Amino acid sequence: MPFDPVSVAFLIESQRRVISHCERLLSANDLTPADRARLVRLRNNAEAELARLTHAEAA
């Protein structure tokens, strides 16, 4: 099933925003270890999804 290019572009931009937001929050020094771990996990998941979407966009 082909991917809708507009939808894929929107999802790619959304994942980039999640990654950027997580990076900004991770730069704070007052995060608890649990919050830092959640942000790292969220960023890693967004990076993996971005890679998947980028691959789908190229297909």
Coordinates of N, CA, C and O in Angstrom, one line a residue:
M1 N 0.8 -1.2 0.0 CA 0.0 0.0 0.0 C 0.9 1.2 0.0 O 1.7 1.4 0.9
P2 N 0.7 2.1 -1.0 CA 1.6 3.3 -1.0 C 1.2 4.3 0.1 O 0.1 4.3 0.6
F3 N 2.2 5.0 0.5 CA 2.0 6.0 1.6 C 1.6 7.4 1.0 O 2.2 7.8 -0.1
D4 N 0.7 8.1 1.6 CA 0.3 9.4 1.2 C 1.5 10.3 1.5 O 1.8 10.5 2.7
P5 N 2.1 11.0 0.5 CA 3.3 11.8 0.8 C 3.0 13.0 1.8 O 3.9 13.3 2.6
V6 N 1.8 13.5 1.7 CA 1.5 14.6 2.6 C 1.4 14.1 4.1 O 1.9 14.8 5.0
S7 N 0.8 13.0 4.3 CA 0.7 12.4 5.6 C 2.1 12.1 6.2 O 2.4 12.3 7.3
V8 N 2.9 11.5 5.3 CA 4.2 11.0 5.8 C 5.0 12.3 6.1 O 5.7 12.3 7.2
A9 N 4.9 13.3 5.3 CA 5.7 14.6 5.6 C 5.2 15.2 6.9 O 6.0 15.6 7.7
F10 N 3.9 15.1 7.2 CA 3.4 15.7 8.4 C 3.9 14.9 9.6 O 4.3 15.4 10.6
L11 N 3.9 13.5 9.5 CA 4.4 12.7 10.6 C 5.9 12.8 10.8 O 6.3 12.8 12.0
I12 N 6.6 13.0 9.8 CA 8.1 13.2 9.9 C 8.3 14.5 10.7 O 9.1 14.6 11.6
E13 N 7.6 15.6 10.3 CA 7.8 16.9 11.0 C 7.3 16.8 12.5 O 8.0 17.3 13.4
S14 N 6.3 16.0 12.7 CA 5.8 15.8 14.1 C 6.9 15.1 14.9 O 7.2 15.5 16.1
Q15 N 7.5 14.1 14.4 CA 8.6 13.4 15.1 C 9.8 14.3 15.4 O 10.4 14.2 16.4
R16 N 10.1 15.1 14.4 CA 11.2 16.0 14.6 C 10.9 17.0 15.7 O 11.8 17.4 16.5
R17 N 9.7 17.4 15.8 CA 9.3 18.4 16.9 C 9.4 17.7 18.2 O 9.8 18.3 19.2
V18 N 9.0 16.4 18.3 CA 9.1 15.7 19.6 C 10.5 15.6 20.0 O 10.9 15.8 21.2
I19 N 11.4 15.2 19.1 CA 12.8 15.1 19.4 C 13.4 16.4 19.8 O 14.1 16.5 20.9
S20 N 13.1 17.5 19.1 CA 13.6 18.8 19.5 C 13.1 19.2 20.9 O 13.8 19.7 21.7
H21 N 11.8 19.0 21.2 CA 11.2 19.3 22.5 C 11.9 18.5 23.6 O 12.3 19.1 24.6
C22 N 12.1 17.2 23.4 CA 12.8 16.4 24.4 C 14.2 16.9 24.6 O 14.6 16.9 25.8
E23 N 14.9 17.2 23.6 CA 16.3 17.7 23.7 C 16.3 19.0 24.6 O 17.2 19.1 25.4
R24 N 15.4 19.9 24.3 CA 15.3 21.1 25.1 C 15.0 20.8 26.6 O 15.7 21.3 27.5
L25 N 14.1 19.9 26.8 CA 13.8 19.5 28.2 C 14.9 18.8 28.9 O 15.2 19.0 30.1
L26 N 15.6 18.0 28.2 CA 16.7 17.2 28.7 C 17.9 18.1 29.1 O 18.7 17.7 29.9
S27 N 18.0 19.3 28.6 CA 19.1 20.2 28.9 C 18.9 20.8 30.3 O 19.8 21.4 30.9
A28 N 17.7 20.6 30.9 CA 17.4 21.2 32.2 C 18.2 20.4 33.3 O 18.3 19.1 33.2
N29 N 18.7 21.0 34.3 CA 19.4 20.4 35.4 C 18.5 19.9 36.5 O 19.0 19.1 37.3
D30 N 17.3 20.3 36.5 CA 16.4 19.9 37.7 C 15.5 18.8 37.4 O 14.5 18.6 38.1
L31 N 15.8 17.9 36.4 CA 14.9 16.8 36.1 C 15.2 15.6 37.1 O 16.4 15.4 37.5
T32 N 14.2 15.0 37.5 CA 14.4 13.8 38.3 C 14.9 12.7 37.4 O 14.7 12.7 36.2
P33 N 15.5 11.7 38.0 CA 16.0 10.5 37.2 C 14.9 9.9 36.4 O 15.0 9.5 35.2
A34 N 13.7 9.8 37.0 CA 12.6 9.2 36.3 C 12.1 10.0 35.1 O 11.8 9.5 34.1
D35 N 12.0 11.3 35.3 CA 11.6 12.2 34.2 C 12.7 12.2 33.1 O 12.3 12.1 31.9
R36 N 13.9 12.2 33.5 CA 15.0 12.1 32.5 C 14.9 10.8 31.7 O 15.0 10.8 30.4
A37 N 14.6 9.7 32.4 CA 14.5 8.4 31.7 C 13.3 8.4 30.7 O 13.4 7.9 29.6
R38 N 12.2 9.0 31.2 CA 11.0 9.0 30.3 C 11.3 9.9 29.0 O 10.9 9.5 27.9
L39 N 12.0 11.0 29.2 CA 12.3 11.9 28.1 C 13.2 11.2 27.1 O 13.1 11.3 25.9
V40 N 14.2 10.5 27.7 CA 15.2 9.8 26.8 C 14.4 8.7 26.0 O 14.6 8.5 24.8
R41 N 13.5 8.0 26.7 CA 12.8 6.9 26.1 C 11.9 7.5 25.0 O 11.8 7.0 23.8
L42 N 11.2 8.6 25.3 CA 10.4 9.2 24.3 C 11.2 9.7 23.1 O 10.8 9.5 21.9
R43 N 12.3 10.3 23.3 CA 13.2 10.8 22.2 C 13.7 9.6 21.4 O 13.6 9.7 20.2
N44 N 14.1 8.5 22.0 CA 14.6 7.4 21.3 C 13.4 6.8 20.4 O 13.7 6.3 19.3
N45 N 12.2 6.7 21.0 CA 11.1 6.2 20.2 C 10.8 7.1 19.0 O 10.5 6.6 17.9
A46 N 10.9 8.4 19.2 CA 10.6 9.3 18.2 C 11.7 9.2 17.1 O 11.4 9.3 15.9
E47 N 12.9 9.0 17.5 CA 14.0 8.8 16.5 C 13.8 7.6 15.7 O 14.0 7.5 14.5
A48 N 13.4 6.5 16.4 CA 13.1 5.2 15.7 C 12.0 5.4 14.7 O 12.0 4.9 13.5
E49 N 10.9 6.1 15.1 CA 9.8 6.3 14.2 C 10.2 7.2 13.1 O 9.7 7.0 11.9
L50 N 11.0 8.2 13.3 CA 11.4 9.1 12.3 C 12.2 8.3 11.2 O 12.1 8.5 10.0
A51 N 13.1 7.4 11.7 CA 13.8 6.5 10.7 C 12.9 5.7 9.9 O 13.1 5.5 8.7
R52 N 11.9 5.1 10.5 CA 10.9 4.3 9.8 C 10.2 5.1 8.8 O 10.0 4.7 7.6
L53 N 9.7 6.3 9.2 CA 9.0 7.1 8.3 C 9.8 7.6 7.1 O 9.4 7.7 6.0
T54 N 11.1 7.9 7.4 CA 12.0 8.4 6.4 C 12.2 7.3 5.3 O 12.2 7.5 4.1
H55 N 12.3 6.1 5.8 CA 12.4 4.9 4.9 C 11.2 4.7 4.1 O 11.2 4.5 2.9
A56 N 10.0 4.9 4.8 CA 8.7 4.7 4.0 C 8.6 5.8 3.0 O 8.1 5.6 1.9
E57 N 9.1 7.0 3.3 CA 9.0 8.1 2.4 C 9.8 7.9 1.1 O 9.4 8.2 0.0
A58 N 10.9 7.2 1.3 CA 11.9 6.9 0.2 C 11.3 5.8 -0.7 O 11.7 5.7 -1.8
A59 N 10.5 5.0 -0.1 CA 10.0 3.8 -0.9 C 9.0 4.2 -1.9 O 8.4 5.2 -2.0

